[in-house]
Amino acid sequence: MQALAERGFSDLENLPPERLAIAIADVLQENSSYIIEIELREALSQVFEKICVKQDDLANLEIALDNAASDIGSVLTQLFECYIIERFKTNHGEHLAKEHGYEAADKIVNAARDFVAAELAFEETTRHDLTSVDWGGREGEGIVNAILERTVAVYIDTEGSR
C-alpha cells in the first residue's frame, strides 16, 4: 500500500475494489516487460475469479468485492501466488508438458501452486504485513524471484530424480 500512497492514492480503505485492483496492477507493472504485464493481468483475473465465484447476483458480488477490499493482505497474497505461478508456467510449462504430458504438467503446476502458497504464508509470518512491501520495487521483486527460484529448484531442477 506504501507504493500506492507514494503515487498519490489516498484513503485506500474507501477506494472502490475495482479501482484498487487496477491501481495495484498499474503500480506493479511499471517499467516491466510485456510478458510480465500479461502474467500480472492473468494473475489479477484469477484473483477476481476466486473472489467473484458463486456470486449469484449483483448484490452478493458487491459484498464479495467489499469484503476483499477490506482484506487487502489476503488479496495481495492471492495475487502474488497467482503471479508467481504464471511466471513459473511461462518459463517451464511447455517444457513440462513436452517432457511429461499435459496431465502430468498440470499436476506439477498444481503442486507448485501449493508450494508457492506455503512460501507466501511463510513470508507473511516472518514479515507480518505483506501490504507494506513495495511489490513494484526491488524488495517485491526480490521476494518474487526468491520464491520462484525455490519453486524451480523443487519442481524443475529435481525433475530428473523423479
mmCIF file of C-alpha atoms in Angstrom:
data_model
loop_
_atom_site.group_PDB
_atom_site.id
_atom_site.type_symbol
_atom_site.label_atom_id
_atom_site.label_comp_id
_atom_site.label_asym_id
_atom_site.label_seq_id
_atom_site.Cartn_x
_atom_site.Cartn_y
_atom_site.Cartn_z
ATOM 1 C CA MET A 1 0.000 0.000 0.000
ATOM 2 C CA GLN A 2 3.001 2.226 0.523
ATOM 3 C CA ALA A 3 3.679 2.172 -3.216
ATOM 4 C CA LEU A 4 0.104 3.294 -3.918
ATOM 5 C CA ALA A 5 0.335 6.100 -1.368
ATOM 6 C CA GLU A 6 3.610 7.284 -2.922
ATOM 7 C CA ARG A 7 1.830 7.507 -6.272
ATOM 8 C CA GLY A 8 -0.940 9.735 -4.959
ATOM 9 C CA PHE A 9 -3.578 7.241 -3.894
ATOM 10 C CA SER A 10 -5.013 8.170 -0.531
ATOM 11 C CA ASP A 11 -7.874 6.860 1.557
ATOM 12 C CA LEU A 12 -7.311 3.339 0.242
ATOM 13 C CA GLU A 13 -9.911 1.936 2.622
ATOM 14 C CA ASN A 14 -12.653 3.770 0.724
ATOM 15 C CA LEU A 15 -11.333 3.211 -2.795
ATOM 16 C CA PRO A 16 -13.755 1.031 -4.805
ATOM 17 C CA PRO A 17 -12.382 -2.535 -5.114
ATOM 18 C CA GLU A 18 -12.198 -2.473 -8.896
ATOM 19 C CA ARG A 19 -10.246 0.817 -8.847
ATOM 20 C CA LEU A 20 -7.917 -0.541 -6.163
ATOM 21 C CA ALA A 21 -7.219 -3.663 -8.229
ATOM 22 C CA ILE A 22 -6.423 -1.620 -11.333
ATOM 23 C CA ALA A 23 -4.200 0.724 -9.319
ATOM 24 C CA ILE A 24 -2.281 -2.231 -7.856
ATOM 25 C CA ALA A 25 -1.814 -3.756 -11.308
ATOM 26 C CA ASP A 26 -0.623 -0.435 -12.734
ATOM 27 C CA VAL A 27 1.925 0.048 -9.945
ATOM 28 C CA LEU A 28 3.202 -3.499 -10.232
ATOM 29 C CA GLN A 29 3.729 -3.409 -13.969
ATOM 30 C CA GLU A 30 5.594 -0.102 -14.078
ATOM 31 C CA ASN A 31 8.741 -0.485 -16.172
ATOM 32 C CA SER A 32 8.010 -4.151 -16.813
ATOM 33 C CA SER A 33 8.153 -6.226 -19.946
ATOM 34 C CA TYR A 34 5.114 -7.097 -21.996
ATOM 35 C CA ILE A 35 5.340 -10.718 -20.807
ATOM 36 C CA ILE A 36 5.306 -9.646 -17.163
ATOM 37 C CA GLU A 37 2.318 -7.389 -17.854
ATOM 38 C CA ILE A 38 0.450 -10.341 -19.357
ATOM 39 C CA GLU A 39 1.374 -12.597 -16.428
ATOM 40 C CA LEU A 40 0.243 -9.960 -13.954
ATOM 41 C CA ARG A 41 -3.053 -9.338 -15.751
ATOM 42 C CA GLU A 42 -3.711 -13.098 -15.852
ATOM 43 C CA ALA A 43 -2.943 -13.343 -12.130
ATOM 44 C CA LEU A 44 -5.283 -10.436 -11.411
ATOM 45 C CA SER A 45 -8.015 -12.104 -13.473
ATOM 46 C CA GLN A 46 -7.586 -15.311 -11.476
ATOM 47 C CA VAL A 47 -7.892 -13.428 -8.187
ATOM 48 C CA PHE A 48 -11.070 -11.702 -9.365
ATOM 49 C CA GLU A 49 -12.414 -15.066 -10.443
ATOM 50 C CA LYS A 50 -11.747 -16.505 -6.966
ATOM 51 C CA ILE A 51 -13.388 -13.522 -5.289
ATOM 52 C CA CYS A 52 -16.405 -13.495 -7.579
ATOM 53 C CA VAL A 53 -17.019 -17.238 -7.897
ATOM 54 C CA LYS A 54 -20.515 -18.401 -6.918
ATOM 55 C CA GLN A 55 -21.896 -14.878 -6.588
ATOM 56 C CA ASP A 56 -25.397 -15.341 -7.935
ATOM 57 C CA ASP A 57 -26.444 -11.707 -8.149
ATOM 58 C CA LEU A 58 -25.034 -8.206 -8.249
ATOM 59 C CA ALA A 59 -25.658 -7.537 -4.548
ATOM 60 C CA ASN A 60 -23.677 -10.624 -3.495
ATOM 61 C CA LEU A 61 -20.930 -9.725 -5.945
ATOM 62 C CA GLU A 62 -20.684 -6.255 -4.431
ATOM 63 C CA ILE A 63 -20.480 -7.764 -0.933
ATOM 64 C CA ALA A 64 -17.715 -10.142 -2.055
ATOM 65 C CA LEU A 65 -15.731 -7.271 -3.584
ATOM 66 C CA ASP A 66 -16.193 -5.112 -0.476
ATOM 67 C CA ASN A 67 -15.019 -7.996 1.721
ATOM 68 C CA ALA A 68 -11.966 -8.442 -0.494
ATOM 69 C CA ALA A 69 -11.182 -4.726 -0.306
ATOM 70 C CA SER A 70 -11.271 -4.861 3.481
ATOM 71 C CA ASP A 71 -8.858 -7.818 3.482
ATOM 72 C CA ILE A 72 -6.265 -6.456 1.079
ATOM 73 C CA GLY A 73 -3.468 -8.528 2.639
ATOM 74 C CA SER A 74 -5.216 -11.733 1.638
ATOM 75 C CA VAL A 75 -5.906 -10.386 -1.840
ATOM 76 C CA LEU A 76 -2.237 -9.444 -2.267
ATOM 77 C CA THR A 77 -1.170 -12.906 -1.147
ATOM 78 C CA GLN A 78 -3.538 -14.490 -3.673
ATOM 79 C CA LEU A 79 -2.339 -12.120 -6.389
ATOM 80 C CA PHE A 80 1.304 -12.961 -5.873
ATOM 81 C CA GLU A 81 0.594 -16.661 -5.586
ATOM 82 C CA CYS A 82 -1.110 -16.498 -8.987
ATOM 83 C CA TYR A 83 1.570 -14.218 -10.439
ATOM 84 C CA ILE A 84 4.473 -16.447 -9.373
ATOM 85 C CA ILE A 85 2.710 -19.479 -10.821
ATOM 86 C CA GLU A 86 2.089 -17.593 -14.078
ATOM 87 C CA ARG A 87 5.811 -16.839 -14.272
ATOM 88 C CA PHE A 88 6.574 -20.493 -13.498
ATOM 89 C CA LYS A 89 4.208 -21.636 -16.265
ATOM 90 C CA THR A 90 5.618 -19.133 -18.767
ATOM 91 C CA ASN A 91 9.168 -20.298 -18.160
ATOM 92 C CA HIS A 92 8.625 -24.027 -17.606
ATOM 93 C CA GLY A 93 5.089 -25.078 -18.535
ATOM 94 C CA GLU A 94 5.704 -26.058 -22.133
ATOM 95 C CA HIS A 95 8.872 -27.946 -21.224
ATOM 96 C CA LEU A 96 6.978 -29.880 -18.556
ATOM 97 C CA ALA A 97 4.176 -30.694 -20.991
ATOM 98 C CA LYS A 98 6.588 -31.922 -23.669
ATOM 99 C CA GLU A 99 8.576 -33.953 -21.160
ATOM 100 C CA HIS A 100 5.736 -35.458 -19.114
ATOM 101 C CA GLY A 101 2.485 -34.788 -20.996
ATOM 102 C CA TYR A 102 -0.131 -32.136 -20.272
ATOM 103 C CA GLU A 103 -1.902 -34.003 -17.480
ATOM 104 C CA ALA A 104 1.323 -34.572 -15.544
ATOM 105 C CA ALA A 105 2.408 -30.980 -16.209
ATOM 106 C CA ASP A 106 -0.888 -29.737 -14.731
ATOM 107 C CA LYS A 107 -0.281 -31.861 -11.630
ATOM 108 C CA ILE A 108 3.227 -30.442 -11.265
ATOM 109 C CA VAL A 109 1.913 -26.881 -11.628
ATOM 110 C CA ASN A 110 -0.803 -27.553 -9.018
ATOM 111 C CA ALA A 111 1.795 -28.953 -6.615
ATOM 112 C CA ALA A 112 3.982 -25.918 -7.311
ATOM 113 C CA ARG A 113 0.982 -23.670 -6.564
ATOM 114 C CA ASP A 114 0.651 -25.277 -3.122
ATOM 115 C CA PHE A 115 4.388 -24.786 -2.585
ATOM 116 C CA VAL A 116 4.171 -21.103 -3.556
ATOM 117 C CA ALA A 117 1.182 -20.612 -1.223
ATOM 118 C CA ALA A 118 3.225 -22.100 1.627
ATOM 119 C CA GLU A 119 6.190 -19.873 0.754
ATOM 120 C CA LEU A 120 3.986 -16.767 0.793
ATOM 121 C CA ALA A 121 2.436 -17.844 4.103
ATOM 122 C CA PHE A 122 5.955 -18.143 5.494
ATOM 123 C CA GLU A 123 6.791 -14.658 4.181
ATOM 124 C CA GLU A 124 3.670 -13.360 5.869
ATOM 125 C CA THR A 125 4.583 -14.920 9.220
ATOM 126 C CA THR A 126 8.108 -13.509 9.088
ATOM 127 C CA ARG A 127 7.095 -10.058 7.818
ATOM 128 C CA HIS A 128 3.644 -9.844 9.443
ATOM 129 C CA ASP A 129 2.362 -7.450 6.784
ATOM 130 C CA LEU A 130 2.799 -8.078 3.087
ATOM 131 C CA THR A 131 0.929 -4.853 2.332
ATOM 132 C CA SER A 132 3.978 -2.858 3.470
ATOM 133 C CA VAL A 133 6.191 -4.429 0.780
ATOM 134 C CA ASP A 134 6.863 -2.286 -2.284
ATOM 135 C CA TRP A 135 5.901 -5.055 -4.694
ATOM 136 C CA GLY A 136 6.767 -2.916 -7.695
ATOM 137 C CA GLY A 137 10.259 -2.223 -6.349
ATOM 138 C CA ARG A 138 13.383 -4.182 -5.503
ATOM 139 C CA GLU A 139 12.009 -5.664 -2.304
ATOM 140 C CA GLY A 140 8.956 -7.126 -4.007
ATOM 141 C CA GLU A 141 10.996 -8.288 -6.972
ATOM 142 C CA GLY A 142 13.422 -9.982 -4.588
ATOM 143 C CA ILE A 143 10.641 -11.848 -2.794
ATOM 144 C CA VAL A 144 9.003 -12.967 -6.045
ATOM 145 C CA ASN A 145 12.302 -14.077 -7.578
ATOM 146 C CA ALA A 146 13.405 -15.930 -4.430
ATOM 147 C CA ILE A 147 10.126 -17.855 -4.229
ATOM 148 C CA LEU A 148 10.239 -18.572 -7.959
ATOM 149 C CA GLU A 149 13.835 -19.829 -7.670
ATOM 150 C CA ARG A 150 12.925 -22.144 -4.782
ATOM 151 C CA THR A 151 9.912 -23.400 -6.735
ATOM 152 C CA VAL A 152 12.089 -24.132 -9.759
ATOM 153 C CA ALA A 153 14.635 -25.877 -7.522
ATOM 154 C CA VAL A 154 11.934 -28.176 -6.167
ATOM 155 C CA TYR A 155 9.846 -28.815 -9.288
ATOM 156 C CA ILE A 156 12.251 -28.404 -12.212
ATOM 157 C CA ASP A 157 15.828 -28.923 -11.041
ATOM 158 C CA THR A 158 14.892 -32.183 -9.288
ATOM 159 C CA GLU A 159 12.888 -33.372 -12.300
ATOM 160 C CA GLY A 160 15.495 -35.962 -13.269
ATOM 161 C CA SER A 161 15.216 -37.644 -9.882
ATOM 162 C CA ARG A 162 11.503 -38.396 -10.255
#
